[in-house]
PDB file of C-alpha atoms in Angstrom:
ATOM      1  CA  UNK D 528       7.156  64.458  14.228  1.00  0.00           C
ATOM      2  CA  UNK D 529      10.594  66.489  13.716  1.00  0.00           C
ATOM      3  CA  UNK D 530      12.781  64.363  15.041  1.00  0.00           C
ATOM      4  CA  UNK D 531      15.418  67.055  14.949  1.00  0.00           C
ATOM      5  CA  UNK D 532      14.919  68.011  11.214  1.00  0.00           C
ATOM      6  CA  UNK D 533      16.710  71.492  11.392  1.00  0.00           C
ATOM      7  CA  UNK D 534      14.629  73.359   8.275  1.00  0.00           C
ATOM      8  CA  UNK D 535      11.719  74.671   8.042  1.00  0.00           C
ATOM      9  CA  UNK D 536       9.988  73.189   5.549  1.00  0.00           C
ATOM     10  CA  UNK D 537       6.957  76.227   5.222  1.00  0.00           C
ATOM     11  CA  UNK D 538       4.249  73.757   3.952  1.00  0.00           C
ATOM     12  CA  UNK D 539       5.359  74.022   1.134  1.00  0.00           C
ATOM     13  CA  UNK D 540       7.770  71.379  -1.595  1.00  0.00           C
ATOM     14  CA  UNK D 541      11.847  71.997  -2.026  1.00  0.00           C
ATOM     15  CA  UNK D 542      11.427  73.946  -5.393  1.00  0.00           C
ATOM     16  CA  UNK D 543       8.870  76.045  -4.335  1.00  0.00           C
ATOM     17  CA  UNK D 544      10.930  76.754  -1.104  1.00  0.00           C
ATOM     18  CA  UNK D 545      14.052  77.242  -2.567  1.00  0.00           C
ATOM     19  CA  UNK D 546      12.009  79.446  -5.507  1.00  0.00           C
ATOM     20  CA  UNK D 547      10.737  81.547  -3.106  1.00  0.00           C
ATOM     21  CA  UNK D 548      13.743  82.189  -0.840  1.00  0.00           C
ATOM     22  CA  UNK D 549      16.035  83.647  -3.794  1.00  0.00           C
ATOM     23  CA  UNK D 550      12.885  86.338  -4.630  1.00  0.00           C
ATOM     24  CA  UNK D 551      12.690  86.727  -1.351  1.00  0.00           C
ATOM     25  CA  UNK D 552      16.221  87.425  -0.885  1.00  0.00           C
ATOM     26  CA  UNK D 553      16.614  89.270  -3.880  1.00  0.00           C
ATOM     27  CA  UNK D 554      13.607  91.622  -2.553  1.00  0.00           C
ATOM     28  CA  UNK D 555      15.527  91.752   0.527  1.00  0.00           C
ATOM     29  CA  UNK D 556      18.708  93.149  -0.856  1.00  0.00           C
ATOM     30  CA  UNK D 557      17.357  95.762  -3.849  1.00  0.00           C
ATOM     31  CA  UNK D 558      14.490  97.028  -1.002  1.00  0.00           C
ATOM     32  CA  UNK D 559      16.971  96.413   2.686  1.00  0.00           C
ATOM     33  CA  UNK D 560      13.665  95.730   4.040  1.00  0.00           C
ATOM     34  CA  UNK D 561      10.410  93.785   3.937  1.00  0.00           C
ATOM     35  CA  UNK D 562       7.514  92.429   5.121  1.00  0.00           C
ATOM     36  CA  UNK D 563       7.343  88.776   5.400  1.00  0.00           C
ATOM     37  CA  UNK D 564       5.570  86.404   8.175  1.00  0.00           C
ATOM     38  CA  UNK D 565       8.118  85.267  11.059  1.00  0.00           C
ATOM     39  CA  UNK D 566       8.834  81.961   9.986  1.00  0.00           C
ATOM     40  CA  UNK D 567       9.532  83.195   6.466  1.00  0.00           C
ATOM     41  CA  UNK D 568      12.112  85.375   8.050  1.00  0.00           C
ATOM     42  CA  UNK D 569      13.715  83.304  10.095  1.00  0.00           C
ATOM     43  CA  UNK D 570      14.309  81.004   7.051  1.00  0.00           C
ATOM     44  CA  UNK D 571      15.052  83.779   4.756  1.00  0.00           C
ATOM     45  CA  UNK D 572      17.922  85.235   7.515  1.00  0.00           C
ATOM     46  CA  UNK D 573      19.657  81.567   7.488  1.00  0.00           C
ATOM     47  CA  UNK D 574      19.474  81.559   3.548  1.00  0.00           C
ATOM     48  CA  UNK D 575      20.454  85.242   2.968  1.00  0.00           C
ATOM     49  CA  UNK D 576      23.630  85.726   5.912  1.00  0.00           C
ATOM     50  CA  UNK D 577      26.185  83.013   4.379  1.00  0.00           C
ATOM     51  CA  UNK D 578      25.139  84.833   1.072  1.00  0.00           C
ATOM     52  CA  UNK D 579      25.748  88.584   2.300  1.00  0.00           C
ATOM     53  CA  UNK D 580      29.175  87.243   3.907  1.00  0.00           C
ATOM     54  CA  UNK D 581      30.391  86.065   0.776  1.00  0.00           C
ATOM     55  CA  UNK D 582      29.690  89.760  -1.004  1.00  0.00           C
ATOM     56  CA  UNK D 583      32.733  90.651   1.255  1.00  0.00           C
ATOM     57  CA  UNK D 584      35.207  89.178  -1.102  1.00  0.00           C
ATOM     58  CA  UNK D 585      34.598  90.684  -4.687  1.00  0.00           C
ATOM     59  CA  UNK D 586      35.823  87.516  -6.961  1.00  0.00           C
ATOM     60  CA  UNK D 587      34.498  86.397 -10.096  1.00  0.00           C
ATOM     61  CA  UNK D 588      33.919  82.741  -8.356  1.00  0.00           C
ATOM     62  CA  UNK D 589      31.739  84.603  -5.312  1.00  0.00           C
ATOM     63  CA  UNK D 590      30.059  86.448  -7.986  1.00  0.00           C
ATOM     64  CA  UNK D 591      28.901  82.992  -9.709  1.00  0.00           C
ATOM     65  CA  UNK D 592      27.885  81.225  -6.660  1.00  0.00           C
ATOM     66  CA  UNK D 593      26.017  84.684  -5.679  1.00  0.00           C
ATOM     67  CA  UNK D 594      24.275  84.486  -8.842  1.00  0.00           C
ATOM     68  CA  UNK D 595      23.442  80.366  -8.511  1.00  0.00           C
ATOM     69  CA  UNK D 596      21.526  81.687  -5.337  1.00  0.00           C
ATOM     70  CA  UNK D 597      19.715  84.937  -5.991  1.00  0.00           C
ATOM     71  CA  UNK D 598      19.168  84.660 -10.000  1.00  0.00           C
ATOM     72  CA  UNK D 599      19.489  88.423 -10.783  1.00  0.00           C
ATOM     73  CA  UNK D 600      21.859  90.729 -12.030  1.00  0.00           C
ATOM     74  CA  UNK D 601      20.734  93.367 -10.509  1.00  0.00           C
ATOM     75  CA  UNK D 602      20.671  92.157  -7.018  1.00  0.00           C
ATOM     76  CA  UNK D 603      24.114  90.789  -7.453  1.00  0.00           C
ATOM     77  CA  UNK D 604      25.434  94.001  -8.278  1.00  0.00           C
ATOM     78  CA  UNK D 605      23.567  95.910  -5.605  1.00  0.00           C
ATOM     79  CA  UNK D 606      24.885  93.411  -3.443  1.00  0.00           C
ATOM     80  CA  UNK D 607      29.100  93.532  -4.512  1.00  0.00           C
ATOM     81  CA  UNK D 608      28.653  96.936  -5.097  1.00  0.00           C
ATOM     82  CA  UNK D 609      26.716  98.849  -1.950  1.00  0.00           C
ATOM     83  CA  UNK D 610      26.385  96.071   0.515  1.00  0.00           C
ATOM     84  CA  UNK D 611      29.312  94.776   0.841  1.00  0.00           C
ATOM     85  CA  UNK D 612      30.524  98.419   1.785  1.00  0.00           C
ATOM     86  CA  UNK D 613      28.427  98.545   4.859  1.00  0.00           C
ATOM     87  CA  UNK D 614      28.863  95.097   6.269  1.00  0.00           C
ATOM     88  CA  UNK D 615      32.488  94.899   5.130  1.00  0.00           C
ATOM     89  CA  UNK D 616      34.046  95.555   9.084  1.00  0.00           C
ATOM     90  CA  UNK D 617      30.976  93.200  10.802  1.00  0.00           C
ATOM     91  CA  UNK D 618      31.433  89.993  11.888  1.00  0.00           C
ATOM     92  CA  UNK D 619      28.089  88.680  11.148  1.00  0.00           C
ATOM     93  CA  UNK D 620      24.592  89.561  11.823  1.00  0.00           C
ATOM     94  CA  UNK D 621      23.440  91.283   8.958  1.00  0.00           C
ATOM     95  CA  UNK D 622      19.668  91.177   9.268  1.00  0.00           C
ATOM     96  CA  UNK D 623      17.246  91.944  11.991  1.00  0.00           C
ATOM     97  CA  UNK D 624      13.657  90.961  12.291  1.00  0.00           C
ATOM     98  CA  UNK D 625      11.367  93.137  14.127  1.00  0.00           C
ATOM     99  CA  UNK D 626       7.536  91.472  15.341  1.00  0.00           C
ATOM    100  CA  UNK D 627       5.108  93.611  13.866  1.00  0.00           C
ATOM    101  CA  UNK D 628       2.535  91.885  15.207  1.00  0.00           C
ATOM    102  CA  UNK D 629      -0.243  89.706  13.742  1.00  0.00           C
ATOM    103  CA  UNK D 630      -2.195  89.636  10.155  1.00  0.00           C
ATOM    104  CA  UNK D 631      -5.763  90.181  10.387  1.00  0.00           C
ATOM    105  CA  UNK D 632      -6.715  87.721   7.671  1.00  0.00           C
ATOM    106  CA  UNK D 633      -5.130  84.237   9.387  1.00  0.00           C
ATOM    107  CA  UNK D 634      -3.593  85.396  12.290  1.00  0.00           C
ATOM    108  CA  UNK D 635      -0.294  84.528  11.757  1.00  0.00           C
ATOM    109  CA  UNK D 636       2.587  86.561  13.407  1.00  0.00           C
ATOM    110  CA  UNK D 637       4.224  89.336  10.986  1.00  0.00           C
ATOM    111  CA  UNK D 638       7.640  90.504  11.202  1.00  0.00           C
ATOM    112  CA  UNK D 639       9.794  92.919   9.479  1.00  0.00           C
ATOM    113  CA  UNK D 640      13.219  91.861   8.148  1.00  0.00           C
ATOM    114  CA  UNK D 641      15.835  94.567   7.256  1.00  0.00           C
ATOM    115  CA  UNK D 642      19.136  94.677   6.835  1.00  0.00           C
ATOM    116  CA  UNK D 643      21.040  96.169   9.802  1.00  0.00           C
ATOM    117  CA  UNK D 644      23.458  99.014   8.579  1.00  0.00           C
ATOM    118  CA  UNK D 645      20.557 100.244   6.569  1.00  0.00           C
ATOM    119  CA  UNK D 646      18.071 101.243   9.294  1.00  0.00           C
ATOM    120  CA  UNK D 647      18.468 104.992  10.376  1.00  0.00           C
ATOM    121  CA  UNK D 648      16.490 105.265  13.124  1.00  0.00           C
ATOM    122  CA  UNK D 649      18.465 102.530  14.746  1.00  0.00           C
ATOM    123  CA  UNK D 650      21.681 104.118  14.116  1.00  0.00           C
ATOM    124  CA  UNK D 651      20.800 107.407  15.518  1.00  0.00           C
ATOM    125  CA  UNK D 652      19.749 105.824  18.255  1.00  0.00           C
ATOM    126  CA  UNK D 653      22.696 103.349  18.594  1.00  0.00           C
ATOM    127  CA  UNK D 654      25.235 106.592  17.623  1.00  0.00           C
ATOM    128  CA  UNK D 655      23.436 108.185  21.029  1.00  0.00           C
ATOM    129  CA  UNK D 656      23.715 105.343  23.034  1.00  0.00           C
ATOM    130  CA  UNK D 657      27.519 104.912  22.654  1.00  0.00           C
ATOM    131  CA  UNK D 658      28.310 107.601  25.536  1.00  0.00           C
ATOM    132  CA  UNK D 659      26.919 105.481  27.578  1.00  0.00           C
ATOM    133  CA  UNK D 660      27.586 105.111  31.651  1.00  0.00           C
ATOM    134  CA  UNK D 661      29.051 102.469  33.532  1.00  0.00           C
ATOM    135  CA  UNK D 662      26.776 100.359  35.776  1.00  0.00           C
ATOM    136  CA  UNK D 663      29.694 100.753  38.734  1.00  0.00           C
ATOM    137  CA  UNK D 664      29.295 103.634  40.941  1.00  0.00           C
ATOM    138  CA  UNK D 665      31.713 106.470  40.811  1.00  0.00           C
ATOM    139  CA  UNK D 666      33.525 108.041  43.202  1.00  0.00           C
ATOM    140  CA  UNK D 667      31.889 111.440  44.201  1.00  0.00           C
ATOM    141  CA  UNK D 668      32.650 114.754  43.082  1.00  0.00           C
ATOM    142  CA  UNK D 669      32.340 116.700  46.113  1.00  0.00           C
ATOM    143  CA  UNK D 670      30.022 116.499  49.088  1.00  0.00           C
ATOM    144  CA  UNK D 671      26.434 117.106  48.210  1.00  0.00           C
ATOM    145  CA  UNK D 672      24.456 119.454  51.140  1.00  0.00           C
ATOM    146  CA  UNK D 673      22.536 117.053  53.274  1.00  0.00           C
ATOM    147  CA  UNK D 674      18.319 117.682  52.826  1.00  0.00           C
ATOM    148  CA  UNK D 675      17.601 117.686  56.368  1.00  0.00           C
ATOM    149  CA  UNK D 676      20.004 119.783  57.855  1.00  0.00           C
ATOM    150  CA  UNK D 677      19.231 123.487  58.660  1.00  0.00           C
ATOM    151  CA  UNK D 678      20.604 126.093  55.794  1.00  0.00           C
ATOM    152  CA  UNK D 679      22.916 128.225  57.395  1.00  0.00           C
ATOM    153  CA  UNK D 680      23.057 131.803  57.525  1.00  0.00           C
ATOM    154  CA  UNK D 681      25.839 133.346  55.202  1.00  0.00           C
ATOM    155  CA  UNK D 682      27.245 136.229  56.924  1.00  0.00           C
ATOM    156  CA  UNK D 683      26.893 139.258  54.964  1.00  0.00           C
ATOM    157  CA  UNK D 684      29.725 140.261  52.519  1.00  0.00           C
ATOM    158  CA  UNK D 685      31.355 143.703  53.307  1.00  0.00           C
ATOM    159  CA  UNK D 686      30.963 146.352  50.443  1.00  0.00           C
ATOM    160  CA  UNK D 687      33.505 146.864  48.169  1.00  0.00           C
ATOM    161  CA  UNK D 688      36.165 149.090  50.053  1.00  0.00           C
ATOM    162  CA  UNK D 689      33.993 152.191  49.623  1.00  0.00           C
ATOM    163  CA  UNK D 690      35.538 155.430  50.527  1.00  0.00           C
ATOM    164  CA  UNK D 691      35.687 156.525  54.328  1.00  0.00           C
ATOM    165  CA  UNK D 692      34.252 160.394  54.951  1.00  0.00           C
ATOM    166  CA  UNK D 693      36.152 161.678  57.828  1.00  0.00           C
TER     167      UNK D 693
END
C-alpha cells in the first residue's frame, strides 16, 4: 500500500528513475514537446517546473545546479538562453499535458507534454479569446421591434421639392 508516499515510483529503481527523468527533461526542453505515457508526464512536469523556474535567474550557481539535473550543455543553454525569455513574466505553469488517448500495444493512456508559451495553436486561440464578453447582462442599446406585433405602414415620403407647372 501507499500509505501517502507522494512519488511515483514508475516500476522502476531510483537510478533508473532519476536517469530517465533528466533525458526526458532534456528531450522536453531542446524538442518543447513530446510524447510520453501520462504518468511519465505527470512525474516529468514535477521534476522539470522547479527546474524551468530557476532558468529565470541567469547565475553561474543556477547554471550548475541546472546542469546537476539535466546533464547537457546543450539543453542548459537552450534553456538560459530561449526559455527563460518566454516564461520570464509567468508565475508558474510551464508545461501542459494533453490526453492523447491510449497505446495500442498495452493500453496504457498517452499524453502529450509541451511547454506552454511554445504551442501556437493555443496562442492564437488564447490571443482570440481575450476580447472576450462578460457573463452579466448589459444594458440595451435601443428597443428591439417586438416579433409579434403587426409591421406598420410607413407613410410614403414626398418627392424631393420637384418643380410646380402652373
Amino acid at each position: 500500500m501507499r500509505h501517502g508516499c507522494k512519488v511515483n515510483h514508475l516500476s522502476r529503481t531510483h537510478a533508473h528513475r532519476v536517469a530517465m527523468l533528466s533525458n526526458m527533461a532534456t528531450s522536453l526542453i531542446m524538442h518543447k514537446r513530446i510524447e510520453t505515457t501520462v504518468a511519465k508526464a505527470k512525474a516529468l512536469r514535477v521534476y522539470v517546473e522547479p527546474i524551468i523556474n530557476r532558468s529565470k535567474e541567469d547565475t553561474t550557481h543556477n547554471r550548475r545546479i541546472v546542469f546537476s539535473y539535466l546533464h547537457s550543455k546543450e539543453a542548459v543553454n537552450e534553456l538560459f538562453r530561449e526559455v527563460s525569455q518566454k516564461v520570464a513574466n509567468r508565475p508558474g505553469g510551464y508545461t501542459r499535458i494533453l490526453k492523447t488517448g491510449i497505446r495500442h500495444g498495452d493500453n496504457s493512456e498517452m499524453a502529450i507534454i509541451e511547454l506552454v508559451d511554445y504551442n501556437e495553436n493555443m496562442l492564437k486561440e488564447s490571443s482570440a479569446k481575450k476580447a472576450k464578453s462578460t457573463r452579466r447582462s448589459r444594458a440595451k442599446k435601443a428597443e428591439a421591434p417586438v416579433e409579434n406585433a403587426a409591421p406598420v405602414a410607413e407613410a410614403p415620403v414626398a418627392e424631393a421639392e420637384a418643380p410646380k407647372a402652373e
